[in-house]
XYZ file of C-alpha atoms in Angstrom:
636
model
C 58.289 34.023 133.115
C 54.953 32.294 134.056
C 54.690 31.364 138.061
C 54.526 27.686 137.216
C 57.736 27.900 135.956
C 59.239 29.540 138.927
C 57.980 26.245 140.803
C 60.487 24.515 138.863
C 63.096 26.256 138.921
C 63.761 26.921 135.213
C 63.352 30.302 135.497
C 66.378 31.051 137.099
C 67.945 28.539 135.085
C 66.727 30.767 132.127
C 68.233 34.087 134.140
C 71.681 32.237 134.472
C 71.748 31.594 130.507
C 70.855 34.710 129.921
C 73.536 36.062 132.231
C 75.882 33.760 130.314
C 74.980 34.710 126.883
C 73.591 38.506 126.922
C 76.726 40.415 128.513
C 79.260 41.753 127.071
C 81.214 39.266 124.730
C 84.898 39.021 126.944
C 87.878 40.427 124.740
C 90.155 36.882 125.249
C 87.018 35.168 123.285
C 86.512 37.787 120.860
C 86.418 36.430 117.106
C 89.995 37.600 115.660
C 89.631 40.097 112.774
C 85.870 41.002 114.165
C 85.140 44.302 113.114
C 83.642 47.512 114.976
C 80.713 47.385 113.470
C 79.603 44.022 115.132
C 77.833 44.089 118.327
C 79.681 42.875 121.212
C 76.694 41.691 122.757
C 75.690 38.657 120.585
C 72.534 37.907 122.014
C 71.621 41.193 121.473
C 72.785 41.365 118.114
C 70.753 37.964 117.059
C 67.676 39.210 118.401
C 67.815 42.408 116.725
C 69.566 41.532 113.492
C 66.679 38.229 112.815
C 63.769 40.002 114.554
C 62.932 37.825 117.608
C 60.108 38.163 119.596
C 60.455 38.137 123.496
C 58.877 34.461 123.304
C 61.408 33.676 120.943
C 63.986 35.257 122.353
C 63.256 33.127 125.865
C 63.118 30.131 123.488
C 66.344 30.659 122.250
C 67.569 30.558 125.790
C 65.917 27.766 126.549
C 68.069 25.781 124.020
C 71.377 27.258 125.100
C 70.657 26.182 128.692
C 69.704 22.761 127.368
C 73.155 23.043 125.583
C 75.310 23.594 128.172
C 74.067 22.870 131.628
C 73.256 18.886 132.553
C 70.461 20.407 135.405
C 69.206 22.531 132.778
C 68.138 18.987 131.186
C 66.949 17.903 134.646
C 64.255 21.056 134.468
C 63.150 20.488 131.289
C 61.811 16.690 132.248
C 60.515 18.120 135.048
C 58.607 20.799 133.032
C 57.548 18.147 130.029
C 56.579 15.940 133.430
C 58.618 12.929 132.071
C 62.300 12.111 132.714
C 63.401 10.445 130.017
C 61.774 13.918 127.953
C 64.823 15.766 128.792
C 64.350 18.606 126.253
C 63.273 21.798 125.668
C 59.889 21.512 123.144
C 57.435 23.804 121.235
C 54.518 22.042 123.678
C 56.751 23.177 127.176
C 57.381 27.171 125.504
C 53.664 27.946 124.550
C 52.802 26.532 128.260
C 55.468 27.553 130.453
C 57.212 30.958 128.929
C 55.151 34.382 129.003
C 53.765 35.823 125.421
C 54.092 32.711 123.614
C 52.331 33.149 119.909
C 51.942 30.338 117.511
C 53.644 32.248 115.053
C 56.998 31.043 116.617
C 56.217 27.729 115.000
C 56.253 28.707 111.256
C 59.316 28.110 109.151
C 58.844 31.788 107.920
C 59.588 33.186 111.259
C 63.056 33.684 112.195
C 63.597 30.524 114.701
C 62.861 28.301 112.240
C 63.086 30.332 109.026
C 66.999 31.050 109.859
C 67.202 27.457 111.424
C 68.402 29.300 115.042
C 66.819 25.922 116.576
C 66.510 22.631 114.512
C 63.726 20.436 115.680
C 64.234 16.080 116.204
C 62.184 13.555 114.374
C 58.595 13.287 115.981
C 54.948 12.683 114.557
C 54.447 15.833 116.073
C 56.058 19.310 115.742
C 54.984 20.465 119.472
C 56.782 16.973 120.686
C 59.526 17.355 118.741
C 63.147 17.354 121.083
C 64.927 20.999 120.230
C 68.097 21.719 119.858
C 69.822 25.066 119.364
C 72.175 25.076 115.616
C 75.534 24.746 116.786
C 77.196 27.533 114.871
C 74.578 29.716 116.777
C 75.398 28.587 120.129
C 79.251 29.336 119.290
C 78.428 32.535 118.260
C 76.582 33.414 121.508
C 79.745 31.950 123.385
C 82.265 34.108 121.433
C 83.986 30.795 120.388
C 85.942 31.988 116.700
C 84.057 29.141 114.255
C 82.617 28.929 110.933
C 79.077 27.080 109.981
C 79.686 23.666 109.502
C 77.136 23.900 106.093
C 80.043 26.269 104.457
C 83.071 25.215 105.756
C 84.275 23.214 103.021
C 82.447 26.276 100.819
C 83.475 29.707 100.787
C 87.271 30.826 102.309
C 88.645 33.682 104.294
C 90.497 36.407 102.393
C 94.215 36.886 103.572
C 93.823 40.741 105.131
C 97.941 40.422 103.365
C 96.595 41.057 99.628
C 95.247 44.405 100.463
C 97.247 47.507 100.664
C 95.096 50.448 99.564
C 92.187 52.100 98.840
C 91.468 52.385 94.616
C 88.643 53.784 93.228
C 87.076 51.125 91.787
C 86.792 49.837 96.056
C 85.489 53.096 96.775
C 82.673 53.007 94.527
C 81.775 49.739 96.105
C 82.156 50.995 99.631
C 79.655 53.758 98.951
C 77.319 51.082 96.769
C 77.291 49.029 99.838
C 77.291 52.158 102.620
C 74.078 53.481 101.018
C 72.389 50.551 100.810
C 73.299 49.347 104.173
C 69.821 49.717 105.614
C 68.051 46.942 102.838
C 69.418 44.050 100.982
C 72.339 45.656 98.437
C 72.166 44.840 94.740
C 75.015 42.855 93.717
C 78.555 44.255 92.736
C 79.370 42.781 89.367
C 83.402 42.680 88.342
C 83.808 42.556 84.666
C 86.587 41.128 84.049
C 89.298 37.697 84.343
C 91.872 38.086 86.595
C 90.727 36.568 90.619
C 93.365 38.340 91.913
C 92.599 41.599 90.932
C 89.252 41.352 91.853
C 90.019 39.791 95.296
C 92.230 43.040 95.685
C 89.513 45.231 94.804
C 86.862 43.302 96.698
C 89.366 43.449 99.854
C 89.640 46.731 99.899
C 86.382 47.319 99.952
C 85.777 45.209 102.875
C 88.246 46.815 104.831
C 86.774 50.416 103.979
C 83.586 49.293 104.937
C 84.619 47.119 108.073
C 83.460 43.613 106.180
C 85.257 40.446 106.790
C 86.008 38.896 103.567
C 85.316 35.667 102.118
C 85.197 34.099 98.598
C 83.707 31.169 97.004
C 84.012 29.437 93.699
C 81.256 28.894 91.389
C 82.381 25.748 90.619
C 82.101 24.488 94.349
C 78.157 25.467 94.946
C 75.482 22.887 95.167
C 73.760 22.217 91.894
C 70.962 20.674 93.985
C 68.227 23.063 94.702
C 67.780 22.243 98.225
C 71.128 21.874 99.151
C 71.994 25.212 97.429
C 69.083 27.135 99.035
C 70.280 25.689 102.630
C 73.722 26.812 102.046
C 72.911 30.457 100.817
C 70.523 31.135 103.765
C 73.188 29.246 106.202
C 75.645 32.321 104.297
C 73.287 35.291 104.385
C 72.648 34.232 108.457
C 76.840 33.631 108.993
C 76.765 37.157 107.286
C 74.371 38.521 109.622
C 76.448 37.576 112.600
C 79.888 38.581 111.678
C 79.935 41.241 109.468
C 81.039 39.634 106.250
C 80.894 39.963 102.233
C 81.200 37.518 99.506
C 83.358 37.646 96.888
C 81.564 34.743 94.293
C 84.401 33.773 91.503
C 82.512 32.729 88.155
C 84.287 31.738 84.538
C 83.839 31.784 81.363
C 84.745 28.206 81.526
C 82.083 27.443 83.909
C 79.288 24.895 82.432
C 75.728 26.018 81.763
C 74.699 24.024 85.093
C 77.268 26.092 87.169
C 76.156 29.311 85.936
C 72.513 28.751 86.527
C 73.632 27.800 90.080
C 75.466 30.414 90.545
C 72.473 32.897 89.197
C 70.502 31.649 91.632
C 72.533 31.649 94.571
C 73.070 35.365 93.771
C 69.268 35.956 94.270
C 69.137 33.721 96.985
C 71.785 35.316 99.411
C 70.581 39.236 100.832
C 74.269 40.575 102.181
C 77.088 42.565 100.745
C 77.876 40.223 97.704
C 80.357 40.703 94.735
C 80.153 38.522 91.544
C 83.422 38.269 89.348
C 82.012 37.812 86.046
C 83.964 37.780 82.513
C 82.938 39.690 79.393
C 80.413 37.930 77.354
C 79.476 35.533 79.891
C 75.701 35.377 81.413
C 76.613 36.203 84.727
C 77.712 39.970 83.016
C 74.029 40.401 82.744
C 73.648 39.986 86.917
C 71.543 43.026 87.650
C 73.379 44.703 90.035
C 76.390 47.417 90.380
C 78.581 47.038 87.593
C 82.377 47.646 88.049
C 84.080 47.041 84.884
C 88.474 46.393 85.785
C 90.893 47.358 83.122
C 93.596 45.090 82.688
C 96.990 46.304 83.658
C 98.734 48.219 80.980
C 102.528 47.962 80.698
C 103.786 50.989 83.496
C 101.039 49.133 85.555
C 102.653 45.760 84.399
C 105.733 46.992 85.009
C 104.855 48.388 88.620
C 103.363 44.875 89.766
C 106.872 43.205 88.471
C 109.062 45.437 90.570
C 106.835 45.243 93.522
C 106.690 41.449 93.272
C 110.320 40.876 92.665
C 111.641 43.449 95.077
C 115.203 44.991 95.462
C 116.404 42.489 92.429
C 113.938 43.258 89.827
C 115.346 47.074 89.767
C 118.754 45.675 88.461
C 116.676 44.250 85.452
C 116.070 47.853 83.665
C 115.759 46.543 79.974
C 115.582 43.088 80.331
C 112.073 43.872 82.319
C 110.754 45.875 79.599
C 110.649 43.068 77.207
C 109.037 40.770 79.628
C 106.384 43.503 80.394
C 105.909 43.792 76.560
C 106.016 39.955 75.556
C 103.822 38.774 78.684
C 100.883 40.489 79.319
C 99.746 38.953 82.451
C 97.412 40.082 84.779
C 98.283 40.801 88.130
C 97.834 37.301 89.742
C 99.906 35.490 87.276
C 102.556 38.061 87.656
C 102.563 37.918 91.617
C 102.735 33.607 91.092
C 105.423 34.103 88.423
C 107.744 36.193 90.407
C 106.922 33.927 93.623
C 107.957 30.972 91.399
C 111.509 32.679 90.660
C 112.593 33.562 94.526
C 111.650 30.394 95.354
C 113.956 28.925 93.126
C 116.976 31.075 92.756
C 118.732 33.235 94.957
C 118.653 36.009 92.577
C 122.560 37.143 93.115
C 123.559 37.211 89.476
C 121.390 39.353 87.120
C 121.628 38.143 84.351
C 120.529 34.505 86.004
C 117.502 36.095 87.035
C 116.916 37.338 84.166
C 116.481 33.899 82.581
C 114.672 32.249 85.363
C 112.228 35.160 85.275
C 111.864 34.302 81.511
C 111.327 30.553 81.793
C 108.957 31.088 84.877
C 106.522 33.665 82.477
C 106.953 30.907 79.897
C 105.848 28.568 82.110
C 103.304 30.165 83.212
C 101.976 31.448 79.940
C 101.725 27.981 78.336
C 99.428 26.671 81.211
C 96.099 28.440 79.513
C 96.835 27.328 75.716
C 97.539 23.645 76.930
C 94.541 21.564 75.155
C 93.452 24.525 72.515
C 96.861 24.198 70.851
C 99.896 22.004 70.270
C 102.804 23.861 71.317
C 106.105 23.566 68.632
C 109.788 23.508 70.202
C 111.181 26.106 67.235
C 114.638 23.759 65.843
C 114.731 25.163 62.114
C 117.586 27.733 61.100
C 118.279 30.633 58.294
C 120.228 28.364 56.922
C 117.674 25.464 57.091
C 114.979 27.183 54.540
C 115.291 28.276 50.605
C 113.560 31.578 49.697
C 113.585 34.338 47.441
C 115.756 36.932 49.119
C 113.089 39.263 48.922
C 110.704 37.152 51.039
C 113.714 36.823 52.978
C 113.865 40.243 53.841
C 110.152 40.532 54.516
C 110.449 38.259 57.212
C 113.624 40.012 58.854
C 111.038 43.034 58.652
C 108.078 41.339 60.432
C 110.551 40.512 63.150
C 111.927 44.295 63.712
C 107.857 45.498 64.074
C 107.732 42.525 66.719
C 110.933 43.407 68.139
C 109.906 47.244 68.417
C 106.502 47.245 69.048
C 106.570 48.393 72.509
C 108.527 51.390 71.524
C 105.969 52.380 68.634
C 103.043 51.548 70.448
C 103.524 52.896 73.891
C 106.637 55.228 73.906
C 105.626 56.718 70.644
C 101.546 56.573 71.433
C 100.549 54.977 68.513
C 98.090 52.159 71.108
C 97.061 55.416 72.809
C 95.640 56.767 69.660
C 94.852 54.305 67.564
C 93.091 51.259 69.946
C 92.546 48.331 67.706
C 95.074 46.659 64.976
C 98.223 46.960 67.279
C 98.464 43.070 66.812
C 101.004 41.878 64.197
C 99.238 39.044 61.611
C 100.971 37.993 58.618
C 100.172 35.361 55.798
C 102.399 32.565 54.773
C 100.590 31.538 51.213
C 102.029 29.266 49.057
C 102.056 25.516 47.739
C 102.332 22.534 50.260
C 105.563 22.002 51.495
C 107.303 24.787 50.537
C 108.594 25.971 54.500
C 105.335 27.955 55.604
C 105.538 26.118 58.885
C 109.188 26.171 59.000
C 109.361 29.604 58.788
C 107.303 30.300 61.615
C 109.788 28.094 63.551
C 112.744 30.788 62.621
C 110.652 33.356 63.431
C 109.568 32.182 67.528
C 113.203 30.907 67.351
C 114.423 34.092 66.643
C 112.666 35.936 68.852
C 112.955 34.277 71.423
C 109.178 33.056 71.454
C 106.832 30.336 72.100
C 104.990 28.932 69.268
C 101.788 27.197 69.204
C 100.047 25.450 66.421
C 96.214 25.962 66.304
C 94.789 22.456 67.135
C 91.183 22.679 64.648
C 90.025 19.620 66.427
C 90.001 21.106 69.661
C 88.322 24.330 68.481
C 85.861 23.580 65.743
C 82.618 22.326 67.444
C 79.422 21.321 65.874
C 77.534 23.337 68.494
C 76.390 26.663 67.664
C 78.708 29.023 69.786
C 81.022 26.485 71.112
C 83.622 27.258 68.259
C 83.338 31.037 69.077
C 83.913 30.631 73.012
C 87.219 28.280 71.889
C 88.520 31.087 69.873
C 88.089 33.512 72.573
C 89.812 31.132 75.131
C 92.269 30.973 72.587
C 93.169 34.527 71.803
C 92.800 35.750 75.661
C 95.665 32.996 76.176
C 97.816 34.313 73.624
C 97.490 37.954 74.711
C 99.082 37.138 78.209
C 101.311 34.533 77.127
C 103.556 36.595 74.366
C 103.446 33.236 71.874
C 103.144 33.069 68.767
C 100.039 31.582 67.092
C 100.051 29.525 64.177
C 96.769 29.029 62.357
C 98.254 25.945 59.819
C 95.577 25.811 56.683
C 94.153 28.416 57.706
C 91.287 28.554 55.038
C 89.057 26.679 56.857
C 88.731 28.758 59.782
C 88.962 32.130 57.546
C 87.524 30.849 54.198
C 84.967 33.518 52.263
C 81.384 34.137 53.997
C 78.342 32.521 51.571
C 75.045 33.565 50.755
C 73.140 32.227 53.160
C 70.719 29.772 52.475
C 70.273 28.011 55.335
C 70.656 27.849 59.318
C 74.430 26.169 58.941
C 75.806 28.894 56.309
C 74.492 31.673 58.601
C 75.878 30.539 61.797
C 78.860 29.685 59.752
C 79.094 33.358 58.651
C 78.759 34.205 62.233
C 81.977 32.491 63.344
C 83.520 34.127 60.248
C 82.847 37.841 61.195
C 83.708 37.036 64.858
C 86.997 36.085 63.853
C 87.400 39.460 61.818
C 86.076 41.469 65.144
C 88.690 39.454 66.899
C 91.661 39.308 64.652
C 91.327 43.790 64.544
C 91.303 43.858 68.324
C 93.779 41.549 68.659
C 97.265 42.881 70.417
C 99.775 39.613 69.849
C 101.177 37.953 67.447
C 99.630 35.570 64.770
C 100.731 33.810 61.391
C 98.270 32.258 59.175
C 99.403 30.040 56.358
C 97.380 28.562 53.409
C 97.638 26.946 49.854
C 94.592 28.583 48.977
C 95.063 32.149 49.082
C 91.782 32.884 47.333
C 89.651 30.870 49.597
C 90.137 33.508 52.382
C 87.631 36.151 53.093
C 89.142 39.615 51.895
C 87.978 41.181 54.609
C 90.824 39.397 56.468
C 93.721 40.891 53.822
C 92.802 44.255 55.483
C 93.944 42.837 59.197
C 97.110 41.211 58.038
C 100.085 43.415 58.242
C 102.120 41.272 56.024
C 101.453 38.731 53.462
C 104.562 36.801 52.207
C 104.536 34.274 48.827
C 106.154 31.086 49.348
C 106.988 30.178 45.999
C 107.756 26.260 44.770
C 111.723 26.078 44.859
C 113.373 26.092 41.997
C 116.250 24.040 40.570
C 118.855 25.937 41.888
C 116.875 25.924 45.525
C 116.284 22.108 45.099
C 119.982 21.625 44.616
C 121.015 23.523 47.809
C 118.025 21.304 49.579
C 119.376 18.453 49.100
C 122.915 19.121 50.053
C 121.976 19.842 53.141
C 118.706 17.326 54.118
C 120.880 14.939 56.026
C 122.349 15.675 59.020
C 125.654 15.388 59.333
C 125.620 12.576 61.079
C 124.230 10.494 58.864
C 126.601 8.291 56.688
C 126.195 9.326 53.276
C 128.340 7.663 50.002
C 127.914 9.031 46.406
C 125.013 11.794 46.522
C 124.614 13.937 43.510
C 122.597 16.961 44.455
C 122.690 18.113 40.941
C 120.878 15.187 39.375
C 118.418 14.935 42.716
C 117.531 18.791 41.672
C 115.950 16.952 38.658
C 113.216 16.093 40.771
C 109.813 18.666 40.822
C 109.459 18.537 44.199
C 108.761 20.530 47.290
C 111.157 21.014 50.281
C 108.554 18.852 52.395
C 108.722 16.249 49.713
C 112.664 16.077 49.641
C 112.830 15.563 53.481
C 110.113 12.446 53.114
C 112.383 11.382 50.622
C 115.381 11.745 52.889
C 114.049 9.920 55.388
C 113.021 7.167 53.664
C 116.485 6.749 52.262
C 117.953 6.518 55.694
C 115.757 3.714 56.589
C 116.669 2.023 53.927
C 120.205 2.341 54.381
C 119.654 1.291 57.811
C 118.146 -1.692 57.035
C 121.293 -2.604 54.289
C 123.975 -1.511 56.902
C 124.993 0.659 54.096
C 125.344 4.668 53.836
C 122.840 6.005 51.896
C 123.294 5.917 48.499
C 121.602 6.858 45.309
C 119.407 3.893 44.976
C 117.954 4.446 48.643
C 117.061 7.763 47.085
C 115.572 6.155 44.043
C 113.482 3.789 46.390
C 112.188 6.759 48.746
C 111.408 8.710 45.566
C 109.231 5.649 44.225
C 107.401 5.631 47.627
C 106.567 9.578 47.020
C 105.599 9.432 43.566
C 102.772 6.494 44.297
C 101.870 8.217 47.438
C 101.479 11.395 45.075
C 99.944 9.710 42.232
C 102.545 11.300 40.497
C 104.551 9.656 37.340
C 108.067 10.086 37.312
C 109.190 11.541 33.466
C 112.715 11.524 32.324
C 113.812 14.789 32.803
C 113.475 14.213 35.957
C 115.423 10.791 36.367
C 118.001 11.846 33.778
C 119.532 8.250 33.686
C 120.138 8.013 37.514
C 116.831 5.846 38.402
């Protein structure tokens, strides 16, 4: 200290601080969940972890003592030699505290650059009133806080999601041990599933004595300057405590989010991990790349048993289909099985076995909401006409699904061969003729959700857009167990072109995507279509079944129409025989049905053969169809 300070008594104001602040931080203040590896001295630790100077160091003092002592204010007028200039300045340091160096002043040195002291409005930076950051001045008091610029940012990790030490976490340990002595590259998690990766990321931290912390992509600052403040308010709350981010992107995430998020990456210089999906741009992060594998069924299996506890052992089959129809990762599992003990009491096992069932359906449709329109399955056996050999080509489809898990994992067959373990079949035929209906048996059957591709929501005019859809919508239907009905399904699959121009060659593109992702594919998918030949052959290859929905015959017609109405409906005088006249599809009989019924309504009358003749008019115009007299045979 300079003798004219002594005079006024600031230096042993300056001695007290210092007293205050540069012992050793008491244990009944200590941070909770502080690790080793931070310095119990925290004044210590700032000067040495940002570089201070002693000038800066006595600086930094300065503005705790004007922080927490009212004759620590009284000095400082007396030192600035005016009383209503209560506070410390740039002007009073360079004059009053030894070694002082202009270099202090520069917002690339570490008072200003690392904002330990924020300066008032003045015309002039020497005037201006100084005040130490509050987050720093908590720190140096061993008061447990969190900066105020990321509070509403990133979020503690709950020390109770990690219990062990994988390898994937010990690869990052070591990344981040050897690099401890410079800024680390990145950790990059390929892969979808937060939970996983928050596991990983955990135990990491606690191998490596990190506190952990996560933010969302989708929370940071688009803003330039607000998203540079935040990361360097991050790297500096890193620098005191001993923490590591965990940054959670998507492949949802909008082209402005992942630019942010890019740049934050380069922006922030502490242990960081980026959770980044395949095929998105922030896979091509340069850092350390640690690629998860999603959960296979014993692993599957393993998480459900943990999660459910002593109840979920009683399940012993009944688990093994849910493993094999749901393949969740391990965050929707661990919600899924919360979900169930928080609603039953799990006594009765075969109760839990069907809340556990509608909690993964629940759970499963959450992700295919908006990409397709989900079908409640209501049609029967009995309900549809067919050839008994496509019949019996359908009861075969539904003994692969039924089996699968037995072929494919008990027998090896996914173990040796690791693509075209999906099950796609093709429903071809004319209109109406119970394509749709019979994927209705099948999810009904077995027991399965089914979902209707919605084109509208997929197809984009945007090159790339349509591909990211189908991707959204195939990872859904992996984890969900559902089945997926592509309805026309020509014009997603039709034949590639020649390519003549930009639009048939990105066209082509989206066509040999879906082939890539239709032999990779693991679930369950139908296709139907009028047009057969329209489809790329290249697709024939992938489908495991193809079944011919013929146009019904007379005989079929007959046993349509005996049983179109429900029984409910009051009926007076039908003559299925004659109404077998008609050349018409099953789809065409029920419009026709319906019709009737309306018209029957509106007569008070059960529906007779002329409310059948009425509805058939209706279909014929709508057709552009003429009726002939075979067909009316006397009756119309």
């Amino acid at each position: 200290m300079s003798e004219s300070l002594q005079t006024m008594t600031l230096a042993d104001e300056l001695d007290r601080v210092y007293a205050m602040v540069g012992g050793e931080q008491p244990e009944a203040v200590a941070t909770e969940g502080t690790p080793s590896s931070v310095s119990r001295r925290p004044l210590d630790r700032v000067v040495t972890q940002f570089g201070l100077s002693d000038f800066e160091r006595d600086l930094l003092l300065l503005c705790t003592g004007a922080a927490l002592e009212t004759r620590f204010l009284q000095a400082c007028a007396i030192a600035n030699g005016d009383d209503r200039a209560s506070w410390p300045t740039f002007a009073m340091a360079m004059t009053q505290i030894d070694g002082a160096h202009w270099s202090a002043l520069s917002r690339l040195h570490p008072l200003r650059y690392w904002r330990l002291v924020e300066e008032g409005p003045s015309q002039s930076l020497l005037q201006a009133p100084l005040k130490l950051d509050e987050r720093i001045l908590q720190y140096l008091l061993g008061v447990p806080s969190l900066d105020a610029v990321l509070e509403w940012l990133v979020r503690p990790l709950a020390a109770a999601e990690f219990n062990g030490l994988g390898e994937d976490a010990r690869r990052i340990a070591a990344h981040w041990q050897r690099d401890s002595r410079r800024p680390a590259k990145p950790v990059v998690l390929l892969g979808s599933d937060p939970s996983a990766a928050r596991r990983i990321f955990g135990e990491a931290c606690g191998e490596t004595d990190l506190l952990p912390f996560q933010l969302r992509a989708a929370d940071l600052p688009t803003a330039t300057i607000e998203r540079e403040i935040a990361a360097r308010h991050w790297t500096r709350e890193a620098v005191l405590t001993g923490a590591a981010l965990l940054l959670e992107t998507s492949a949802a995430d909008s082209a402005e989010v992942t630019a942010a998020a890019v740049a934050w990456v380069r922006s922030v210089q502490v242990p960081l991990a980026v959770l980044a999906e395949a095929g998105s741009a922030m896979e091509h992060v340069e850092g350390l790349p640690v690629r998860m594998a999603q959960p296979g069924p014993e692993d599957r299996k393993h998480l459900w048993l943990e999660s459910l506890g002593a109840p979920g052992a009683s399940l012993n089959g009944q688990l093994d289909r849910l493993v094999d129809a749901f393949r969740f990762d391990e965050g929707t599992i661990r919600l899924a099985a919360l979900d169930v003990s928080s609603r039953q009491s799990a006594e009765d096992d075969g109760t839990l076995a069907d809340a556990l069932l509608q909690s993964c359906r629940d759970h499963a449709r959450r992700p295919l909401e908006g990409l397709a329109q989900r079908i409640d399955p209501r049609a029967r056996w009995e309900d549809m006409e067919l050839p008994e050999s496509q019949k019996e080509t359908l009861r075969e489809l539904m003994m692969h699904v039924r089996h699968r898990r037995r072929v494919n994992q008990d027998w090896g067959f996914s173990s040796r061969y690791a693509r075209g373990t999906g099950l796609t079949a093709l429903f071809a035929g004319p209109s109406g003729t119970g394509k749709t209906m019979a994927a209705e048996i099948l999810a009904g059957e077995l027991g399965l959700d089914l979902y209707q591709i919605d084109l509208a929501a997929i197809v984009s005019k945007y090159i790339g857009e349509t591909e990211k859809n189908l991707k959204r919508v195939f990872d859904a239907a992996e984890q969900s167990g559902a089945l997926l009905l592509f309805d026309e399904a020509d014009a997603l699959f039709g034949k590639r072109s020649e390519v003549k121009d930009s639009h048939d060659r990105y066209a082509n593109l989206e066509v040999s995507y879906l082939l890539q992702r239709m032999e990779s594919y693991s679930g369950i998918a139908i296709l139907t279509t009028n047009m057969q030949r329209a489809l790329d052959p290249a697709f024939l290859r992938r489908i495991r079944f193809i079944v011919q929905f013929p146009f019904p015959d007379e005989a079929s017609r007959r046993q349509m129409w005996s049983r179109v109405f429900p029984s409910a409906t009051p009926t007076e005088g039908l003559k299925p025989e004659q109404l077998a006249h008609l050349h018409v599809s099953g789809a065409v009989i029920r419009n026709i049905a319906m019709h009737a019924a309306y018209m029957a309504a509106n007569d008070e009358l059960p529906v007779r053969m002329s409310h059948i003749a009425a509805g058939v008019r209706t279909e014929y115009t709508k057709m552009d169809k003429i009726l002939t007299p075979s067909e009316t045979g006397g009756w119309i």
